Amino acid sequence: MPVLAVVAAFGAGGLVVAAIGVDPWNALRELVGGSLGSGEGLGFTLYYATDFIFTGLAVALAFQGGLFNIGAEGQAYVGGLGAALVCLHGGFLPPWILIPAAVLGAAVFGAAWAAVPGALQAKRGSHIVITTIMFNFLASTLMAYLLVNVLRPTGDMQAESAAFPPSATVPSMKAVLAGLGIAAPTTPLNLSFVLALACALAVWVFVWRTRTGYEIRTVGQNPWAAVYGGISPARVTVLTMALSGALAGGVAVNEITGVQNRLLLDFTSGYGFVGIAVALMGRGHPLGVVLASFLFGMLYQGGAELAFDEPKITRDMIVVVQGLVVFFAGALEGLFRRGLARLFAARLGPGDKGETSLPARVAEPGGEVP
């Protein structure tokens, strides 16, 4: 189904591109070539994909608990504050302590910011969609105030913090590969990409291989059954949102400790909202999130190259393609589902239809099958 959604989105996008007088096949070649056709393009693609993995995992984990977390943008933003405070006040620490501490700071602040809407829903019945949207605006206002009035160095006209010490910089992938004797172009890609992949694996193990993950999925599927089984939906809701916010804080690790080396206004650049599309495209599964993040990374990097080579195609056109992916993956999901269901039903042999998912009948103690 995700493959069909991508094909349909690119088909519809091709019609839009053709309508403005650009060859769709040529545009597709330039988009793919700009994102994957060189080491530099691939580095930028993976750099963007890193942010999308973090926010996509945050939204996908909330999905598993039956929650729609719209606040990954604000949670990543506040996570940047946690990482920045650690970096600005921990310059005396060696890199092998300071960098993990910054990662932990981003996770803790993101978790704390997300736990509040979770608690409001669990204790007061406030809808998680409304509160997380509101908390995005609160995070933006809070960060603007802090960067202008508290964290900005004296005499500096820019709304940003002081530069972090060199020991707080996450090693770039170019430096890591150079240490292995492999030449790589200069790109923003850094070891946060490895951290993002590790988080994807950890989320899979946590959700599908632990008791707490089972509780989260149970509450997401049926809260009343969870209560019957002795699970507290309120506790699971707060925990799920806190973990979701901690994952969103990974964006800060990639952006402000891996690239910018200072806390900036709007460093999240809308990555939290793209994470919603990534989670939908990835069907809420960590592997799907990684693959969808790579796709959206290609759209970001390849779209920039395409806009440069084709004056008629702007960045807004790439946003249209992203919107079409979300449209076909979400709003028109039922259309593809019915068609696939008919296709698979037609391929089943006689006697297989409708019985493949039923449990086998077990004989009674007397030996007779009821």
GROMACS .gro file of N, CA and C in nm, residues 164-224:
model
  183
  164PHE      N    1   2.863   2.682   2.097
  164PHE     CA    2   2.897   2.572   2.186
  164PHE      C    3   3.048   2.547   2.181
  165PRO      N    4   3.104   2.490   2.286
  165PRO     CA    5   3.246   2.453   2.282
  165PRO      C    6   3.270   2.343   2.179
  166PRO      N    7   3.391   2.336   2.123
  166PRO     CA    8   3.418   2.232   2.021
  166PRO      C    9   3.392   2.091   2.070
  167SER      N   10   3.407   2.068   2.200
  167SER     CA   11   3.387   1.933   2.254
  167SER      C   12   3.242   1.890   2.249
  168ALA      N   13   3.149   1.985   2.219
  168ALA     CA   14   3.006   1.951   2.215
  168ALA      C   15   2.960   1.916   2.074
  169THR      N   16   3.049   1.917   1.976
  169THR     CA   17   3.010   1.893   1.838
  169THR      C   18   3.005   1.743   1.808
  170VAL      N   19   2.892   1.698   1.758
  170VAL     CA   20   2.880   1.559   1.716
  170VAL      C   21   2.969   1.537   1.593
  171PRO      N   22   3.053   1.435   1.592
  171PRO     CA   23   3.144   1.414   1.478
  171PRO      C   24   3.067   1.400   1.347
  172SER      N   25   3.120   1.462   1.243
  172SER     CA   26   3.060   1.450   1.111
  172SER      C   27   3.092   1.314   1.051
  173MET      N   28   3.007   1.272   0.959
  173MET     CA   29   3.029   1.144   0.893
  173MET      C   30   3.155   1.149   0.807
  174LYS      N   31   3.186   1.268   0.754
  174LYS     CA   32   3.308   1.281   0.675
  174LYS      C   33   3.431   1.251   0.760
  175ALA      N   34   3.434   1.304   0.884
  175ALA     CA   35   3.548   1.280   0.971
  175ALA      C   36   3.557   1.133   1.012
  176VAL      N   37   3.442   1.072   1.037
  176VAL     CA   38   3.441   0.931   1.076
  176VAL      C   39   3.493   0.844   0.961
  177LEU      N   40   3.444   0.871   0.839
  177LEU     CA   41   3.488   0.793   0.724
  177LEU      C   42   3.635   0.819   0.692
  178ALA      N   43   3.681   0.943   0.714
  178ALA     CA   44   3.822   0.972   0.690
  178ALA      C   45   3.910   0.892   0.784
  179GLY      N   46   3.864   0.871   0.908
  179GLY     CA   47   3.939   0.789   1.001
  179GLY      C   48   3.948   0.644   0.958
  180LEU      N   49   3.854   0.601   0.873
  180LEU     CA   50   3.856   0.465   0.819
  180LEU      C   51   3.923   0.458   0.684
  181GLY      N   52   3.978   0.572   0.639
  181GLY     CA   53   4.046   0.575   0.511
  181GLY      C   54   3.954   0.591   0.392
  182ILE      N   55   3.831   0.639   0.414
  182ILE     CA   56   3.734   0.656   0.307
  182ILE      C   57   3.710   0.804   0.285
  183ALA      N   58   3.731   0.852   0.163
  183ALA     CA   59   3.709   0.993   0.131
  183ALA      C   60   3.561   1.018   0.110
  184ALA      N   61   3.510   1.127   0.165
  184ALA     CA   62   3.369   1.162   0.152
  184ALA      C   63   3.357   1.312   0.135
  185PRO      N   64   3.257   1.359   0.062
  185PRO     CA   65   3.239   1.504   0.045
  185PRO      C   66   3.190   1.569   0.174
  186THR      N   67   3.202   1.700   0.179
  186THR     CA   68   3.158   1.775   0.296
  186THR      C   69   3.007   1.794   0.292
  187THR      N   70   2.937   1.739   0.388
  187THR     CA   71   2.792   1.752   0.401
  187THR      C   72   2.757   1.766   0.549
  188PRO      N   73   2.634   1.806   0.581
  188PRO     CA   74   2.595   1.816   0.722
  188PRO      C   75   2.574   1.681   0.791
  189LEU      N   76   2.584   1.572   0.718
  189LEU     CA   77   2.558   1.440   0.775
  189LEU      C   78   2.656   1.411   0.887
  190ASN      N   79   2.605   1.367   1.002
  190ASN     CA   80   2.688   1.338   1.118
  190ASN      C   81   2.640   1.210   1.186
  191LEU      N   82   2.701   1.177   1.298
  191LEU     CA   83   2.670   1.051   1.365
  191LEU      C   84   2.530   1.047   1.423
  192SER      N   85   2.456   1.157   1.418
  192SER     CA   86   2.316   1.153   1.460
  192SER      C   87   2.236   1.058   1.373
  193PHE      N   88   2.281   1.037   1.250
  193PHE     CA   89   2.214   0.941   1.162
  193PHE      C   90   2.222   0.800   1.221
  194VAL      N   91   2.338   0.764   1.274
  194VAL     CA   92   2.352   0.633   1.338
  194VAL      C   93   2.263   0.625   1.462
  195LEU      N   94   2.258   0.735   1.537
  195LEU     CA   95   2.170   0.739   1.655
  195LEU      C   96   2.024   0.722   1.614
  196ALA      N   97   1.984   0.782   1.504
  196ALA     CA   98   1.845   0.769   1.458
  196ALA      C   99   1.813   0.624   1.423
  197LEU      N  100   1.905   0.556   1.354
  197LEU     CA  101   1.882   0.416   1.321
  197LEU      C  102   1.877   0.330   1.447
  198ALA      N  103   1.963   0.362   1.544
  198ALA     CA  104   1.960   0.288   1.670
  198ALA      C  105   1.827   0.309   1.743
  199CYS      N  106   1.774   0.431   1.736
  199CYS     CA  107   1.644   0.458   1.799
  199CYS      C  108   1.533   0.380   1.729
  200ALA      N  109   1.541   0.367   1.596
  200ALA     CA  110   1.440   0.290   1.524
  200ALA      C  111   1.442   0.144   1.569
  201LEU      N  112   1.561   0.087   1.583
  201LEU     CA  113   1.571  -0.051   1.631
  201LEU      C  114   1.520  -0.062   1.774
  202ALA      N  115   1.556   0.035   1.858
  202ALA     CA  116   1.513   0.032   1.998
  202ALA      C  117   1.361   0.042   2.009
  203VAL      N  118   1.299   0.125   1.925
  203VAL     CA  119   1.152   0.138   1.928
  203VAL      C  120   1.087   0.006   1.889
  204TRP      N  121   1.142  -0.060   1.787
  204TRP     CA  122   1.086  -0.189   1.746
  204TRP      C  123   1.096  -0.291   1.859
  205VAL      N  124   1.211  -0.301   1.923
  205VAL     CA  125   1.227  -0.395   2.033
  205VAL      C  126   1.134  -0.359   2.147
  206PHE      N  127   1.126  -0.231   2.178
  206PHE     CA  128   1.046  -0.187   2.292
  206PHE      C  129   0.897  -0.214   2.270
  207VAL      N  130   0.847  -0.179   2.152
  207VAL     CA  131   0.703  -0.189   2.127
  207VAL      C  132   0.658  -0.334   2.109
  208TRP      N  133   0.739  -0.416   2.041
  208TRP     CA  134   0.695  -0.551   2.007
  208TRP      C  135   0.764  -0.662   2.085
  209ARG      N  136   0.855  -0.627   2.174
  209ARG     CA  137   0.927  -0.732   2.247
  209ARG      C  138   0.935  -0.709   2.397
  210THR      N  139   0.862  -0.611   2.449
  210THR     CA  140   0.864  -0.586   2.593
  210THR      C  141   0.721  -0.580   2.646
  211ARG      N  142   0.710  -0.598   2.776
  211ARG     CA  143   0.579  -0.594   2.841
  211ARG      C  144   0.516  -0.454   2.831
  212THR      N  145   0.600  -0.351   2.854
  212THR     CA  146   0.547  -0.215   2.846
  212THR      C  147   0.500  -0.182   2.705
  213GLY      N  148   0.574  -0.230   2.605
  213GLY     CA  149   0.531  -0.209   2.468
  213GLY      C  150   0.399  -0.277   2.440
  214TYR      N  151   0.380  -0.396   2.496
  214TYR     CA  152   0.253  -0.466   2.481
  214TYR      C  153   0.139  -0.385   2.546
  215GLU      N  154   0.166  -0.325   2.661
  215GLU     CA  155   0.065  -0.244   2.726
  215GLU      C  156   0.028  -0.123   2.640
  216ILE      N  157   0.129  -0.062   2.578
  216ILE     CA  158   0.102   0.053   2.492
  216ILE      C  159   0.014   0.013   2.375
  217ARG      N  160   0.046  -0.099   2.311
  217ARG     CA  161  -0.034  -0.144   2.198
  217ARG      C  162  -0.175  -0.184   2.241
  218THR      N  163  -0.187  -0.241   2.359
  218THR     CA  164  -0.319  -0.280   2.408
  218THR      C  165  -0.407  -0.159   2.433
  219VAL      N  166  -0.350  -0.057   2.497
  219VAL     CA  167  -0.426   0.065   2.520
  219VAL      C  168  -0.463   0.130   2.388
  220GLY      N  169  -0.371   0.127   2.292
  220GLY     CA  170  -0.400   0.185   2.162
  220GLY      C  171  -0.510   0.114   2.087
  221GLN      N  172  -0.519  -0.020   2.104
  221GLN     CA  173  -0.621  -0.097   2.034
  221GLN      C  174  -0.756  -0.092   2.105
  222ASN      N  175  -0.754  -0.104   2.238
  222ASN     CA  176  -0.880  -0.110   2.312
  222ASN      C  177  -0.855  -0.074   2.459
  223PRO      N  178  -0.875   0.053   2.497
  223PRO     CA  179  -0.851   0.094   2.636
  223PRO      C  180  -0.934   0.016   2.737
  224TRP      N  181  -1.058  -0.021   2.698
  224TRP     CA  182  -1.144  -0.093   2.792
  224TRP      C  183  -1.090  -0.234   2.818
   0.00000   0.00000   0.00000
